[in-house]
mmCIF file of C-alpha atoms in Angstrom:
data_model
loop_
_atom_site.group_PDB
_atom_site.id
_atom_site.type_symbol
_atom_site.label_atom_id
_atom_site.label_comp_id
_atom_site.label_asym_id
_atom_site.label_seq_id
_atom_site.Cartn_x
_atom_site.Cartn_y
_atom_site.Cartn_z
ATOM 1 C CA MET A 1 -20.086 -11.713 14.291
ATOM 2 C CA LEU A 2 -15.998 -11.405 13.163
ATOM 3 C CA ARG A 3 -15.190 -7.474 13.597
ATOM 4 C CA VAL A 4 -12.367 -5.870 11.880
ATOM 5 C CA ARG A 5 -10.679 -5.006 15.508
ATOM 6 C CA ASP A 6 -10.797 -8.800 16.016
ATOM 7 C CA ILE A 7 -8.339 -9.501 13.215
ATOM 8 C CA MET A 8 -6.610 -6.204 12.398
ATOM 9 C CA THR A 9 -2.822 -5.849 13.222
ATOM 10 C CA SER A 10 -2.551 -2.452 15.757
ATOM 11 C CA ASP A 11 1.253 -2.084 15.432
ATOM 12 C CA VAL A 12 1.453 -0.863 12.209
ATOM 13 C CA ILE A 13 4.860 -0.443 10.040
ATOM 14 C CA ALA A 14 4.504 2.930 8.355
ATOM 15 C CA LEU A 15 6.602 5.023 6.130
ATOM 16 C CA SER A 16 7.007 8.844 5.289
ATOM 17 C CA PRO A 17 7.193 10.015 1.894
ATOM 18 C CA GLN A 18 10.754 10.755 2.053
ATOM 19 C CA THR A 19 11.780 7.373 2.775
ATOM 20 C CA SER A 20 14.519 6.022 -0.028
ATOM 21 C CA LEU A 21 12.443 3.041 -2.011
ATOM 22 C CA LEU A 22 15.854 1.153 -1.179
ATOM 23 C CA SER A 23 15.105 1.604 3.099
ATOM 24 C CA ALA A 24 11.731 0.958 2.061
ATOM 25 C CA VAL A 25 12.338 -2.270 0.364
ATOM 26 C CA GLN A 26 15.022 -3.019 2.987
ATOM 27 C CA LEU A 27 11.721 -2.461 5.876
ATOM 28 C CA PHE A 28 9.576 -4.948 4.005
ATOM 29 C CA ALA A 29 12.105 -7.643 3.862
ATOM 30 C CA ASP A 30 12.703 -7.037 7.655
ATOM 31 C CA SER A 31 9.722 -7.069 8.727
ATOM 32 C CA GLN A 32 8.105 -9.697 6.381
ATOM 33 C CA VAL A 33 5.378 -7.403 4.874
ATOM 34 C CA THR A 34 4.606 -6.396 1.117
ATOM 35 C CA GLY A 35 3.005 -2.923 1.751
ATOM 36 C CA ALA A 36 2.796 -0.462 4.342
ATOM 37 C CA PRO A 37 0.629 3.048 4.395
ATOM 38 C CA VAL A 38 2.386 6.350 4.131
ATOM 39 C CA VAL A 39 2.151 9.064 6.546
ATOM 40 C CA GLU A 40 2.951 12.433 6.964
ATOM 41 C CA GLY A 41 2.612 13.609 10.932
ATOM 42 C CA SER A 42 -0.241 12.280 11.481
ATOM 43 C CA LYS A 43 -2.068 12.150 8.660
ATOM 44 C CA VAL A 44 -2.114 9.186 5.985
ATOM 45 C CA VAL A 45 -1.173 10.340 2.374
ATOM 46 C CA GLY A 46 -0.825 7.122 0.755
ATOM 47 C CA VAL A 47 0.178 3.086 0.582
ATOM 48 C CA LEU A 48 3.320 1.637 -1.011
ATOM 49 C CA SER A 49 3.071 -1.873 -2.220
ATOM 50 C CA ALA A 50 5.399 -4.742 -3.384
ATOM 51 C CA SER A 51 3.708 -4.389 -6.540
ATOM 52 C CA ASP A 52 4.196 -0.357 -7.012
ATOM 53 C CA LEU A 53 8.158 -1.261 -6.180
ATOM 54 C CA MET A 54 8.027 -4.090 -8.734
ATOM 55 C CA GLU A 55 6.328 -1.900 -11.720
ATOM 56 C CA PHE A 56 8.690 0.726 -10.753
ATOM 57 C CA THR A 57 11.919 -1.484 -11.198
ATOM 58 C CA THR A 58 10.234 -3.164 -14.774
ATOM 59 C CA THR A 59 9.113 0.218 -15.853
ATOM 60 C CA SER A 60 11.635 1.785 -18.569
ATOM 61 C CA THR A 61 11.052 5.505 -17.912
ATOM 62 C CA ASP A 62 10.574 8.101 -15.044
ATOM 63 C CA ASP A 63 7.866 9.475 -17.101
ATOM 64 C CA GLU A 64 6.061 6.218 -17.465
ATOM 65 C CA ARG A 65 6.357 5.837 -13.606
ATOM 66 C CA ARG A 66 4.840 8.752 -12.538
ATOM 67 C CA GLY A 67 1.481 7.770 -14.549
ATOM 68 C CA GLY A 68 -1.610 8.301 -12.446
ATOM 69 C CA GLU A 69 -3.814 10.854 -10.722
ATOM 70 C CA SER A 70 -3.626 12.150 -7.190
ATOM 71 C CA VAL A 71 -7.025 11.038 -4.970
ATOM 72 C CA GLU A 72 -7.019 13.014 -1.812
ATOM 73 C CA PRO A 73 -9.591 11.356 0.588
ATOM 74 C CA GLU A 74 -11.878 14.317 2.339
ATOM 75 C CA ARG A 75 -12.461 14.697 6.043
ATOM 76 C CA GLY A 76 -15.350 12.209 7.185
ATOM 77 C CA GLU A 77 -15.427 10.354 3.655
ATOM 78 C CA ASP A 78 -16.314 6.624 3.871
ATOM 79 C CA PHE A 79 -13.738 5.691 1.326
ATOM 80 C CA GLY A 80 -12.896 2.520 0.240
ATOM 81 C CA THR A 81 -16.923 1.208 0.768
ATOM 82 C CA ALA A 82 -17.594 -1.428 -1.965
ATOM 83 C CA GLU A 83 -19.869 0.785 -3.919
ATOM 84 C CA ASP A 84 -17.131 3.270 -3.931
ATOM 85 C CA VAL A 85 -14.502 1.072 -5.741
ATOM 86 C CA GLU A 86 -13.921 1.410 -9.663
ATOM 87 C CA ARG A 87 -12.356 -1.710 -11.393
ATOM 88 C CA GLY A 88 -9.002 -0.854 -12.942
ATOM 89 C CA ASP A 89 -8.655 2.721 -10.567
ATOM 90 C CA GLU A 90 -5.779 0.821 -8.588
ATOM 91 C CA PRO A 91 -2.362 -0.896 -9.288
ATOM 92 C CA ALA A 92 -2.133 -4.477 -7.920
ATOM 93 C CA ALA A 93 -1.376 -4.053 -4.242
ATOM 94 C CA ALA A 94 1.147 -6.771 -3.351
ATOM 95 C CA LEU A 95 2.196 -10.335 -3.633
ATOM 96 C CA SER A 96 2.492 -12.802 -1.022
ATOM 97 C CA SER A 97 4.160 -12.390 2.507
ATOM 98 C CA ASP A 98 6.718 -15.018 1.358
ATOM 99 C CA PHE A 99 7.681 -13.136 -1.736
ATOM 100 C CA PHE A 100 9.967 -11.140 0.529
ATOM 101 C CA GLY A 101 10.797 -13.711 2.946
ATOM 102 C CA ALA A 102 11.818 -15.755 0.132
ATOM 103 C CA ALA A 103 13.711 -12.863 -1.811
ATOM 104 C CA PRO A 104 14.178 -9.692 -0.114
ATOM 105 C CA THR A 105 17.107 -8.796 -2.532
ATOM 106 C CA ALA A 106 14.951 -9.193 -5.732
ATOM 107 C CA PHE A 107 14.602 -5.483 -6.478
ATOM 108 C CA LEU A 108 18.186 -4.888 -5.624
ATOM 109 C CA ASP A 109 19.566 -6.955 -8.434
ATOM 110 C CA PRO A 110 20.264 -5.056 -11.888
ATOM 111 C CA ILE A 111 17.491 -4.545 -13.852
ATOM 112 C CA PRO A 112 17.243 -7.254 -16.595
ATOM 113 C CA GLY A 113 17.771 -5.475 -20.362
ATOM 114 C CA SER A 114 18.884 -2.213 -18.716
ATOM 115 C CA ASP A 115 22.202 -0.319 -17.531
ATOM 116 C CA ARG A 116 21.037 1.039 -14.783
ATOM 117 C CA ASP A 117 21.528 -0.913 -11.407
ATOM 118 C CA GLY A 118 18.683 -1.706 -9.040
ATOM 119 C CA ILE A 119 19.963 -0.374 -6.036
ATOM 120 C CA ALA A 120 20.906 2.676 -7.383
ATOM 121 C CA SER A 121 17.574 3.121 -8.919
ATOM 122 C CA LEU A 122 15.549 2.707 -5.416
ATOM 123 C CA ALA A 123 18.035 4.845 -3.622
ATOM 124 C CA GLY A 124 17.553 7.528 -5.721
ATOM 125 C CA HIS A 125 13.842 8.115 -5.390
ATOM 126 C CA GLU A 126 11.460 8.108 -2.319
ATOM 127 C CA VAL A 127 8.247 6.356 -1.082
ATOM 128 C CA GLY A 128 6.277 9.980 -1.511
ATOM 129 C CA GLU A 129 7.150 9.292 -5.914
ATOM 130 C CA LEU A 130 5.890 5.804 -6.008
ATOM 131 C CA MET A 131 3.036 5.779 -3.570
ATOM 132 C CA THR A 132 -0.835 5.069 -4.075
ATOM 133 C CA ARG A 133 -2.382 8.097 -3.564
ATOM 134 C CA ARG A 134 -5.783 6.508 -3.182
ATOM 135 C CA ILE A 135 -6.760 4.926 0.054
ATOM 136 C CA TRP A 136 -9.063 2.102 1.214
ATOM 137 C CA SER A 137 -10.318 2.123 4.315
ATOM 138 C CA VAL A 138 -12.411 0.059 6.867
ATOM 139 C CA ARG A 139 -13.672 0.966 10.144
ATOM 140 C CA PRO A 140 -12.815 -1.138 13.356
ATOM 141 C CA ASP A 141 -16.240 -2.279 13.928
ATOM 142 C CA ASP A 142 -16.871 -3.316 10.152
ATOM 143 C CA GLN A 143 -17.297 -6.961 10.007
ATOM 144 C CA VAL A 144 -14.460 -8.742 8.064
ATOM 145 C CA ALA A 145 -16.553 -9.649 5.231
ATOM 146 C CA HIS A 146 -17.061 -5.861 4.158
ATOM 147 C CA ALA A 147 -13.429 -5.781 4.330
ATOM 148 C CA ALA A 148 -13.048 -8.703 2.437
ATOM 149 C CA SER A 149 -15.315 -7.553 -0.009
ATOM 150 C CA VAL A 150 -13.324 -4.185 -0.728
ATOM 151 C CA MET A 151 -10.419 -5.928 -1.149
ATOM 152 C CA GLN A 152 -12.021 -8.114 -3.314
ATOM 153 C CA ARG A 153 -13.373 -5.418 -5.779
ATOM 154 C CA ALA A 154 -10.625 -3.122 -5.381
ATOM 155 C CA LYS A 155 -8.207 -6.022 -6.166
ATOM 156 C CA ILE A 156 -5.896 -4.622 -3.682
ATOM 157 C CA HIS A 157 -4.351 -6.867 -0.341
ATOM 158 C CA ARG A 158 -4.688 -4.748 2.240
ATOM 159 C CA VAL A 159 -7.292 -1.851 3.765
ATOM 160 C CA LEU A 160 -6.217 0.305 5.893
ATOM 161 C CA VAL A 161 -8.306 0.865 9.430
ATOM 162 C CA MET A 162 -9.534 4.096 10.087
ATOM 163 C CA GLU A 163 -11.311 6.011 13.206
ATOM 164 C CA ASP A 164 -11.996 9.454 13.091
ATOM 165 C CA ASP A 165 -9.181 9.902 10.385
ATOM 166 C CA ARG A 166 -6.724 8.402 12.619
ATOM 167 C CA LEU A 167 -5.019 5.065 11.477
ATOM 168 C CA VAL A 168 -5.417 2.261 14.158
ATOM 169 C CA GLY A 169 -4.689 -0.703 12.540
ATOM 170 C CA ILE A 170 -4.220 -2.631 9.016
ATOM 171 C CA VAL A 171 -5.954 -5.644 7.710
ATOM 172 C CA THR A 172 -4.606 -8.077 5.013
ATOM 173 C CA THR A 173 -5.854 -10.849 2.758
ATOM 174 C CA THR A 174 -3.400 -12.893 4.953
ATOM 175 C CA ASP A 175 -5.372 -11.931 7.940
ATOM 176 C CA ILE A 176 -8.518 -12.432 6.591
ATOM 177 C CA ALA A 177 -7.764 -16.127 5.663
#
């Protein structure tokens, strides 16, 4: 049986909550990824995805952007199991990896119908303001089918691979495909 450890990426690109959104977009484009975990010290505190960025650039007010509830995983919690997934709890996770490869500046253009410049808007905000705080994870020894089930039911495109509260990898829908 194929295990998560067999397909995961162990050299994970991560962001800090203090990283500017502009820097995050540039890192996504340079690395050709559509999302990354957000870590503070050695603790995973969230995930930032291309969909989060798209929603940010198309939402008209700061109040609308700040919607959502913070969910902190508890130590030892088996978060992200298929049974725990509630539909509608998570924003859509990301686009295909081709999105940033083909159009890395999509978020940098002026926002249609707005007098704001996309670059200034992104540079003036940090990852910690926008990241999804709900963390979906699997273990390295879980079956790949379990990881796929978690992603499908949560409507996300990546799960973190955690071992003893430590980030050891990431698995995306592309890895599974």
